[in-house]
Short mmCIF file of N, CA and C in Angstrom, two decimals:
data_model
loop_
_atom_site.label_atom_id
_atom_site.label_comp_id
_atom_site.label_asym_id
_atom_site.label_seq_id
_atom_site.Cartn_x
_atom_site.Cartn_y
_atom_site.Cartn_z
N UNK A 2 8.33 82.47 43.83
CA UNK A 2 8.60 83.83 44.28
C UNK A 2 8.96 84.68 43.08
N UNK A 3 8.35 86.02 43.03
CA UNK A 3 9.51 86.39 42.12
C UNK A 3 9.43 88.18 42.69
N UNK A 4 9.93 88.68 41.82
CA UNK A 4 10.70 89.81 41.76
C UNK A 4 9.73 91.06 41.75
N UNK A 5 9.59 91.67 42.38
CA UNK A 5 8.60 92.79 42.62
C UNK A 5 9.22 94.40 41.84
N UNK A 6 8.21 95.04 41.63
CA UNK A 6 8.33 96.51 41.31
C UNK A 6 7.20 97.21 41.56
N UNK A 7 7.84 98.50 41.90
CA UNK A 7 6.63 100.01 42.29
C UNK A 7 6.72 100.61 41.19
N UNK A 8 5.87 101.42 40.39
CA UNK A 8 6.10 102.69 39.55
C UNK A 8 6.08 103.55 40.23
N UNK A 9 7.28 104.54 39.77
CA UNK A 9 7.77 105.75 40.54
C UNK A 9 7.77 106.78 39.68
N UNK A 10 7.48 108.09 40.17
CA UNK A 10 7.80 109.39 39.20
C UNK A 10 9.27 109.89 39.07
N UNK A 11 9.43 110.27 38.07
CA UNK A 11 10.72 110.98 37.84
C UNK A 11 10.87 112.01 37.08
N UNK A 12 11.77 112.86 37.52
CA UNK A 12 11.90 114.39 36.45
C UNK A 12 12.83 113.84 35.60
N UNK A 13 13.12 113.54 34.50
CA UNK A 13 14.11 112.88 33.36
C UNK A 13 14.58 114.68 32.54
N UNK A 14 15.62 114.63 32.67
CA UNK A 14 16.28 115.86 31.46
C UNK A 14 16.41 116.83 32.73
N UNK A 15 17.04 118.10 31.56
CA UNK A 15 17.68 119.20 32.33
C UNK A 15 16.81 120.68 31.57
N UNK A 16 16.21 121.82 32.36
CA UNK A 16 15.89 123.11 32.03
C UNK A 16 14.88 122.81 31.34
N UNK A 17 14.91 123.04 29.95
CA UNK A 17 13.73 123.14 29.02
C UNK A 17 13.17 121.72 28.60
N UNK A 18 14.36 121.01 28.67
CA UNK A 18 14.17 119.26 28.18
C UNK A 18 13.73 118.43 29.56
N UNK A 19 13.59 118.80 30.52
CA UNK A 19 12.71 118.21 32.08
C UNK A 19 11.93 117.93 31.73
N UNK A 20 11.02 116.68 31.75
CA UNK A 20 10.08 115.90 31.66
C UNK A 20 9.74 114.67 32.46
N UNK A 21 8.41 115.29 33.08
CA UNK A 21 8.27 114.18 33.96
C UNK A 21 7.44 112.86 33.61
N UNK A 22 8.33 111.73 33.62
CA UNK A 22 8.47 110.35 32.90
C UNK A 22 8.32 109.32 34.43
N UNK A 23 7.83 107.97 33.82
CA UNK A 23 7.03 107.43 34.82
C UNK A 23 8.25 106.17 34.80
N UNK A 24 9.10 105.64 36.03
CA UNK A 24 9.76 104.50 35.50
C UNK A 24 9.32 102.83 36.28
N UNK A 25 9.83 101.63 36.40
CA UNK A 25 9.54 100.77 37.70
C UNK A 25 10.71 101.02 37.96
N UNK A 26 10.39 100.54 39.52
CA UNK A 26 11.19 100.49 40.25
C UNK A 26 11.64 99.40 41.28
N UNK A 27 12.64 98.48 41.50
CA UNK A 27 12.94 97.37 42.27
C UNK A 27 12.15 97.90 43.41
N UNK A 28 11.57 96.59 44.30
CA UNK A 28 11.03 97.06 45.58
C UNK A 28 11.57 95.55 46.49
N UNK A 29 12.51 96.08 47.11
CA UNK A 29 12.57 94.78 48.34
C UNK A 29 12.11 94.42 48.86
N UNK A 30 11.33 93.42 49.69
CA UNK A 30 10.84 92.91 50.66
C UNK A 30 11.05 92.26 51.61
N UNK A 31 12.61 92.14 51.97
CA UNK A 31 12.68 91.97 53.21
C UNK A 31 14.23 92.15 53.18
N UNK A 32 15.26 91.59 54.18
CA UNK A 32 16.59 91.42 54.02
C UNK A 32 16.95 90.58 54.90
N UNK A 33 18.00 89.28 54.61
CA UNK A 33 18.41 88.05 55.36
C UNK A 33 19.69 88.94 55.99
N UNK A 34 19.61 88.71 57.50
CA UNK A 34 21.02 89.62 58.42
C UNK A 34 22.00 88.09 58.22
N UNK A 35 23.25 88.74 58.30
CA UNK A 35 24.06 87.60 58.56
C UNK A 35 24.15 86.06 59.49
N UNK A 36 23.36 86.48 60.21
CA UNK A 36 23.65 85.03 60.87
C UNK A 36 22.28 84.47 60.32
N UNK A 37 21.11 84.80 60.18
CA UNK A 37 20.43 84.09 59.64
C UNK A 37 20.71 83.14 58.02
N UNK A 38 21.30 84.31 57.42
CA UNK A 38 22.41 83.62 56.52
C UNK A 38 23.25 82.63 56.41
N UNK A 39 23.94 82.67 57.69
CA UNK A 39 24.78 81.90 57.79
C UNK A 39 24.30 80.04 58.70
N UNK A 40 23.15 80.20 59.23
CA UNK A 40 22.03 79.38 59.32
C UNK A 40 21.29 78.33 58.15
N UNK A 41 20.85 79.14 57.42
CA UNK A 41 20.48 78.73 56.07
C UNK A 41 21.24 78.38 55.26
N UNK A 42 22.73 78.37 55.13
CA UNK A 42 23.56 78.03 54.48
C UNK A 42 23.96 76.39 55.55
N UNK A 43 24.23 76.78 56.37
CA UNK A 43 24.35 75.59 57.69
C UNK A 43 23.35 74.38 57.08
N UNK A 44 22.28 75.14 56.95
CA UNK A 44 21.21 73.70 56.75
C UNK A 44 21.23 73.21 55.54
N UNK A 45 21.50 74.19 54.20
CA UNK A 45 21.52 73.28 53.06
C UNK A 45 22.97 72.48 52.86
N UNK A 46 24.39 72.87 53.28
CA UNK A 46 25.27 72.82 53.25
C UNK A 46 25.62 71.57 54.49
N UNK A 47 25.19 71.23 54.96
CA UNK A 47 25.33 70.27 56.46
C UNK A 47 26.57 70.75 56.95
N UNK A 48 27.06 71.86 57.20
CA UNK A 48 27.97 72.36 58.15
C UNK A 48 27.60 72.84 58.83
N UNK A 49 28.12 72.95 60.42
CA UNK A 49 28.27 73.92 61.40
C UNK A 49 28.20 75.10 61.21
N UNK A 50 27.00 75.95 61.74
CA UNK A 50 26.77 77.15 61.70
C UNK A 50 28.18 78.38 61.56
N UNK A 51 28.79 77.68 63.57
CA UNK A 51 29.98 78.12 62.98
C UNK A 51 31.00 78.61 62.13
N UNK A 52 30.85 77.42 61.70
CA UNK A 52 31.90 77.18 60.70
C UNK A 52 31.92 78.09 59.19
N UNK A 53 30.73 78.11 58.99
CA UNK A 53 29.82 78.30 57.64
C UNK A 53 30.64 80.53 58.55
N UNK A 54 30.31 80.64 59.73
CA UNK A 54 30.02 82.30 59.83
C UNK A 54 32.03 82.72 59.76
N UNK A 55 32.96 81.66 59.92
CA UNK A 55 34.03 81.52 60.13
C UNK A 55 34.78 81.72 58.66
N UNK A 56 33.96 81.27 57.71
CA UNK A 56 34.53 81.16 56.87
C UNK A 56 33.97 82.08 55.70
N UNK A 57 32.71 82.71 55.95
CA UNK A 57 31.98 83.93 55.06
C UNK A 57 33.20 85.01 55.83
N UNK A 58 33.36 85.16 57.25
CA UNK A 58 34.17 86.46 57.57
C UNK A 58 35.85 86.41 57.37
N UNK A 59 36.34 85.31 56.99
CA UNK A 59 37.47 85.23 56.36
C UNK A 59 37.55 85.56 54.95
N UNK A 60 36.36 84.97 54.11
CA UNK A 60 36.14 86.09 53.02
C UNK A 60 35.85 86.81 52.57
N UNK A 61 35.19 87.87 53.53
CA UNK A 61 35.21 89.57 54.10
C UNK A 61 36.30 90.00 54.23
N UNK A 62 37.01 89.22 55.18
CA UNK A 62 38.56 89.62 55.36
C UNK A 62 39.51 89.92 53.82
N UNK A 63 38.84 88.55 52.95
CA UNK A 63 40.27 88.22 52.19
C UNK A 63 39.92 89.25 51.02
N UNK A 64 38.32 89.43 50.99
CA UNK A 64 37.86 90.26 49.76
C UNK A 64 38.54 91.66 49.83
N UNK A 65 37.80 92.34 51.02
CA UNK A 65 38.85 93.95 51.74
C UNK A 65 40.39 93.89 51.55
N UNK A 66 41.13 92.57 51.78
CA UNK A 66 42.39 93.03 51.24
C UNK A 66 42.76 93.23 50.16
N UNK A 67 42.35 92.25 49.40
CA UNK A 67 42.41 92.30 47.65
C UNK A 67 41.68 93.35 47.25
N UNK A 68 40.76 93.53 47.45
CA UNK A 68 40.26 94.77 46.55
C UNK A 68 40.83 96.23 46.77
N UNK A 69 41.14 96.49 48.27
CA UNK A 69 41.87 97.71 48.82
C UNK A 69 43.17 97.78 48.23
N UNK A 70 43.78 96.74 47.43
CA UNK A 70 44.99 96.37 46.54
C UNK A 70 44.67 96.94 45.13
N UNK A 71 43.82 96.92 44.64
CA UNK A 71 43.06 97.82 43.60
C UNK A 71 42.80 96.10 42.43
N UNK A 72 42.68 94.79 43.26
CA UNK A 72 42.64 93.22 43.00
C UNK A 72 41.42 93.00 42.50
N UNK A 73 41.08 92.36 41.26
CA UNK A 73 39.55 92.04 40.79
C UNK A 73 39.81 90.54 41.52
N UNK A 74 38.56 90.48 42.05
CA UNK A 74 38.39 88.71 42.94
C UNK A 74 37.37 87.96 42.23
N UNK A 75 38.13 86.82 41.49
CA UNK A 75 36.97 85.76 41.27
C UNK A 75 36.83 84.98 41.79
N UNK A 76 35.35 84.73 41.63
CA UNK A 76 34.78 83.99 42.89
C UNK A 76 34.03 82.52 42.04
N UNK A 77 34.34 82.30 40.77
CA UNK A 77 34.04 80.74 40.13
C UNK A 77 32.67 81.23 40.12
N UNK A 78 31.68 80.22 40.19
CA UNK A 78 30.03 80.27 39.45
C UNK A 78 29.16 81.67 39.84
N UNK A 79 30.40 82.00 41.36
CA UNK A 79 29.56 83.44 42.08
C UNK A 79 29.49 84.53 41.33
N UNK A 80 30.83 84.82 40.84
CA UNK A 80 30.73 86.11 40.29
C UNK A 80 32.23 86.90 40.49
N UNK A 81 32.63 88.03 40.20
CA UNK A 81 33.28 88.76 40.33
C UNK A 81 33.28 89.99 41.22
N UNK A 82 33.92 90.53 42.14
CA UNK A 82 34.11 91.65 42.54
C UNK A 82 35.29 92.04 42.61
N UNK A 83 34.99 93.52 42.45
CA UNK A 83 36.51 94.41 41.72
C UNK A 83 36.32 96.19 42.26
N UNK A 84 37.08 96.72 42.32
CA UNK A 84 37.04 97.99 42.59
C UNK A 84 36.60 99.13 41.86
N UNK A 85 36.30 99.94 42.00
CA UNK A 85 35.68 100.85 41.06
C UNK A 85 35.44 102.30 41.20
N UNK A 86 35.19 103.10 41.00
CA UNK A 86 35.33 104.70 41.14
C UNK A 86 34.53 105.28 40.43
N UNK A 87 33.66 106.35 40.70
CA UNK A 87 32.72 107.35 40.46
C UNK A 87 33.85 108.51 40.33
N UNK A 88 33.41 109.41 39.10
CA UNK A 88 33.99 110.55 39.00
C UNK A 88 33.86 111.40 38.55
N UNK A 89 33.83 112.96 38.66
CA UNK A 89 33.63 114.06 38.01
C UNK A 89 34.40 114.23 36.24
N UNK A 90 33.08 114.67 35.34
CA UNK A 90 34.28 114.82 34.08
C UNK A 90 35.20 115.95 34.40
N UNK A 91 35.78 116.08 33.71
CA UNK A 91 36.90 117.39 33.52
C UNK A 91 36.88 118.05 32.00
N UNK A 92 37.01 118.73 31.63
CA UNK A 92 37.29 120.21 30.55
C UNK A 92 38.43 119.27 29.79
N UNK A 93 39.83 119.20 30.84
CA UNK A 93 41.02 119.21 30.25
C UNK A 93 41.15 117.59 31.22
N UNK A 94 42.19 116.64 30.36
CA UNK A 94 43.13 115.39 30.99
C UNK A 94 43.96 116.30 32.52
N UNK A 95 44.66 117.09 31.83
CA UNK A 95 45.48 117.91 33.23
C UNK A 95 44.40 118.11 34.63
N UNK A 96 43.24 117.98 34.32
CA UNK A 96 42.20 118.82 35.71
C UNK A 96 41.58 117.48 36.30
N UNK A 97 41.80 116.77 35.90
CA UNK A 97 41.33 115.07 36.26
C UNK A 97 42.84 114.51 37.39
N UNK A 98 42.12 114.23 38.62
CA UNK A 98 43.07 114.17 39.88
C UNK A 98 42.14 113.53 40.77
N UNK A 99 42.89 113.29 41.92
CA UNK A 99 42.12 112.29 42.92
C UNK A 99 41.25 113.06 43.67
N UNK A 100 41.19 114.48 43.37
CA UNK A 100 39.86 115.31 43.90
C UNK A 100 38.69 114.89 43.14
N UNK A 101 38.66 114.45 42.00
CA UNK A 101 37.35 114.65 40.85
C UNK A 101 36.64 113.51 41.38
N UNK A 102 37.54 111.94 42.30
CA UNK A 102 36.89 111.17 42.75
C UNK A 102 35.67 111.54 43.31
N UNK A 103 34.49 111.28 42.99
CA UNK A 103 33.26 111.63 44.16
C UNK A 103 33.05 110.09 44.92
N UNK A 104 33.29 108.69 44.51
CA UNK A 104 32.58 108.04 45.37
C UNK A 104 34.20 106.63 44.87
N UNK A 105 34.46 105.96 45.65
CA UNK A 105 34.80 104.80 45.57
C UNK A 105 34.06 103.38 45.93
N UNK A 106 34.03 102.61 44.79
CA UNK A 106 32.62 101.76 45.18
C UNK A 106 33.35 99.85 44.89
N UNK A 107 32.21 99.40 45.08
CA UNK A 107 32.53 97.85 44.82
C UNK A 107 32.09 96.98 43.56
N UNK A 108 32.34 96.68 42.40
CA UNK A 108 31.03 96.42 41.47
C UNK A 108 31.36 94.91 41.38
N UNK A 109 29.97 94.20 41.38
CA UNK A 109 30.01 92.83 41.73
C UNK A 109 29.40 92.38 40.30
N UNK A 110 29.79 91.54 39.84
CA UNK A 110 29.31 91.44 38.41
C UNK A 110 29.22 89.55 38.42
N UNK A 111 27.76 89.18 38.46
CA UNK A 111 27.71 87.79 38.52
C UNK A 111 28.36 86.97 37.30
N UNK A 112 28.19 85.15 37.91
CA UNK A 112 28.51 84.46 36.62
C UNK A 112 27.20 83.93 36.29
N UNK A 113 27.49 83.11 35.36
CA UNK A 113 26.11 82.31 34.51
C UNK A 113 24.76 82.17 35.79
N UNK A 114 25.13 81.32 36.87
CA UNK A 114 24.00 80.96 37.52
C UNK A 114 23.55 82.10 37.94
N UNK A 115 23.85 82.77 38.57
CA UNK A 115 23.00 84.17 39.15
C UNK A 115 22.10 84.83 37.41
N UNK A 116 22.92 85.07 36.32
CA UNK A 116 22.20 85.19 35.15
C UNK A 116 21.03 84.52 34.83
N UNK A 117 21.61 83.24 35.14
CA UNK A 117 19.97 82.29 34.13
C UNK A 117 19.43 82.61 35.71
N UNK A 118 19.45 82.87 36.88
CA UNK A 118 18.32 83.05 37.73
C UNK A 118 17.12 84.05 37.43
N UNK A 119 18.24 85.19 36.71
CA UNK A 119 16.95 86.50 36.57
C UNK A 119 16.53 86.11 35.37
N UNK A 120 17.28 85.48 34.25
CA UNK A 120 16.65 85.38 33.14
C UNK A 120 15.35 84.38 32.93
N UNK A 121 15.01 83.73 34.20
CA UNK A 121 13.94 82.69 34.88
C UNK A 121 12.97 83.08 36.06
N UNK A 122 13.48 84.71 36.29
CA UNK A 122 12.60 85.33 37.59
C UNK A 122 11.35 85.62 36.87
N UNK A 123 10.65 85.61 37.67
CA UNK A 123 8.98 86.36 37.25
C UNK A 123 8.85 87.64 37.63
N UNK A 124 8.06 88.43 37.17
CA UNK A 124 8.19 89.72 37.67
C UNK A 124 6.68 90.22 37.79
N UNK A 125 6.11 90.77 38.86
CA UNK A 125 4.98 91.17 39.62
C UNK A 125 5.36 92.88 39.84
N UNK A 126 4.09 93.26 39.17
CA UNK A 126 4.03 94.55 40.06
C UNK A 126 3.27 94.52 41.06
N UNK A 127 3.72 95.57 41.75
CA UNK A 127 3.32 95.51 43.71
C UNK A 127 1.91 97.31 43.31
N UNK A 128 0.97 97.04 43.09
CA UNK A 128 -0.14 97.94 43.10
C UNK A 128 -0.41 98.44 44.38
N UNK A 129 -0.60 97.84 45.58
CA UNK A 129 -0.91 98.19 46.70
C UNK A 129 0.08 97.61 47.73
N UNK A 130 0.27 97.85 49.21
CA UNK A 130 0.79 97.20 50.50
C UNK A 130 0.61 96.06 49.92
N UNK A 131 -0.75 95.17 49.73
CA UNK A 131 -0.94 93.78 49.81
C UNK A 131 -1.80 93.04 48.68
N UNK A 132 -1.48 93.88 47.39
CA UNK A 132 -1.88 93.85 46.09
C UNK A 132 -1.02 93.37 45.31
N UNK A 133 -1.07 92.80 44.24
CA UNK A 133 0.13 92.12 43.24
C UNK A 133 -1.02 92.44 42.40
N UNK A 134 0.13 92.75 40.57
CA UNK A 134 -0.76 92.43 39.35
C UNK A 134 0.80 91.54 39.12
N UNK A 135 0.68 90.74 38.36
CA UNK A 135 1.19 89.31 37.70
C UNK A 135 1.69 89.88 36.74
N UNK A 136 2.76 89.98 35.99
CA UNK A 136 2.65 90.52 34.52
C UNK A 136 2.17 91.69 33.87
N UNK A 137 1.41 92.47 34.54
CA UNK A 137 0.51 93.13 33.67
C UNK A 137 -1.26 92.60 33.59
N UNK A 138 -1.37 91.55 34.37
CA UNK A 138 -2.49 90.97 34.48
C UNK A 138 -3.24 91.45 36.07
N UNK A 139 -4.67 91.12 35.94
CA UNK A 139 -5.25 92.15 36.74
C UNK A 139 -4.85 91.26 38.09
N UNK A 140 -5.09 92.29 39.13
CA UNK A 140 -4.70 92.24 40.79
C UNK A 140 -4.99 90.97 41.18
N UNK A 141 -4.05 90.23 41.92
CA UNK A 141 -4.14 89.21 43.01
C UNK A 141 -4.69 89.57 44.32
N UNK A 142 -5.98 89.05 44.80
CA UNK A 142 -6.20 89.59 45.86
C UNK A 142 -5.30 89.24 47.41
N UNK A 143 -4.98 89.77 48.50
CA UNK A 143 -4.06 89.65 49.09
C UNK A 143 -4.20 87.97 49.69
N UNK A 144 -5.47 87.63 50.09
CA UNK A 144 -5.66 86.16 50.66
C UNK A 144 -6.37 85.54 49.30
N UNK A 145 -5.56 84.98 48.69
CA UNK A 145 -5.87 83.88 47.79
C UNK A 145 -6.38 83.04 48.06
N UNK A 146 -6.60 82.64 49.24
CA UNK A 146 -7.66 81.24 49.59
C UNK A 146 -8.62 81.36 49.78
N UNK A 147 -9.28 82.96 49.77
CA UNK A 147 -11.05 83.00 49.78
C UNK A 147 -10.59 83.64 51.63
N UNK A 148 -9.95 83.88 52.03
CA UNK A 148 -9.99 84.01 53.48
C UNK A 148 -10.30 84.99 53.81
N UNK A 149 -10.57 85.87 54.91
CA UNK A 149 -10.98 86.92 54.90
C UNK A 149 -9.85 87.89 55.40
N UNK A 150 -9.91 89.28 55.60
CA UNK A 150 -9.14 90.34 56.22
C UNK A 150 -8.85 90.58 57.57
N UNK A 151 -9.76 89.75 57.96
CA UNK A 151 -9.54 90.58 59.82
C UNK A 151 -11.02 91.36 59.78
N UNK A 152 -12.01 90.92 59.08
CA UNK A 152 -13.23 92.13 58.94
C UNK A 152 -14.25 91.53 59.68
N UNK A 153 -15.78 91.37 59.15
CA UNK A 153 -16.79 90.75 59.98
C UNK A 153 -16.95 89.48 59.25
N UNK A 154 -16.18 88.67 58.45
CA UNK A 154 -16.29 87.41 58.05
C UNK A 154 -16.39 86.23 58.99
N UNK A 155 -16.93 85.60 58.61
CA UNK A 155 -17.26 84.08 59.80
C UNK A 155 -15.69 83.58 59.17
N UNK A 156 -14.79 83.00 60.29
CA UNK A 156 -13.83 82.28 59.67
C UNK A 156 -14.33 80.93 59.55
N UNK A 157 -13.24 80.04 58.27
CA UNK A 157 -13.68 78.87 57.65
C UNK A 157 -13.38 77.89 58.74
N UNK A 158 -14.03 76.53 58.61
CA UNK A 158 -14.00 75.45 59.61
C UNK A 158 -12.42 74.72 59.30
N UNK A 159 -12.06 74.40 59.87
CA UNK A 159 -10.79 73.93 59.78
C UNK A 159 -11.32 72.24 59.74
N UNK A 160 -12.16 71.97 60.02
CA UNK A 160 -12.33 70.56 60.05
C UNK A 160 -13.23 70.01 58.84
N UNK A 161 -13.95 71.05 57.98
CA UNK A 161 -14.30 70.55 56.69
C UNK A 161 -13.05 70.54 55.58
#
């Protein structure tokens, strides 16, 4: 599997220095909801589904308290999460106040394994709905096995 991107347009700069610059862009493809999560963890983990959803929402619980404490939480090979704040500059130190806050946020900052994961991801650009280029290498067609679209193709024998 690996890691997909779209190229997207962007206006980069301000007034006279605006220039429109081409960047990638992460593209998701799907999202695991919690209990399916907590399923898949069930099966590699040989615990009770239960158990496994009992104990992710106790550390929902325990994370929201600590961090609403203004608490950085380590989490060992996972990673870190800690509290964090978006904010307006100011002119003067005196004009900087809990108005200038614009956003209060969460920043999760992995350890090693989540690192060497991306530093081992592959990365595909997404050209079309059901197009891949590899690298920079030309398009994957969407059925790699020679199969057809749904068009006027004879489908293949399943028994050769």
């Amino acid at each position: 599997m690996a890691l997909r991107y779209v190229v997207k347009k962007r206006m980069i700069g301000f007034g006279k220095e605006k220039t429109e610059k081409y960047v990638a862009q992460n593209f998701i493809t799907n999202t695991v909801n919690f209990k399916d999560l907590c399923d898949e963890i069930s099966k590699v983990g040989m615990v009770p589904s239960g158990a496994v959803k009992f104990v992710l929402d106790a550390l929902i619980d325990t994370l929201n308290i600590n961090l609403n404490k203004g608490i950085s939480v380590q989490l060992g090979d996972f990673g870190q999460f800690r509290p964090g704040i978006s904010s307006e500059s100011q002119e003067t130190e005196a004009a900087v106040d809990s108005d200038t806050i614009r956003r209060v946020k969460i920043v999760f900052t992995p350890r090693y394994k989540f690192k060497d994961m991306l530093k081992k991801a592959s990365i595909q650009k997404l050209v079309t709905g059901s197009e891949i280029v590899d690298n920079g290498n030309t398009p994957t067609p969407p059925n790699p096995d020679g199969g057809g679209d749904g068009g006027d193709e004879e489908a293949p024998d399943p028994t050769v």
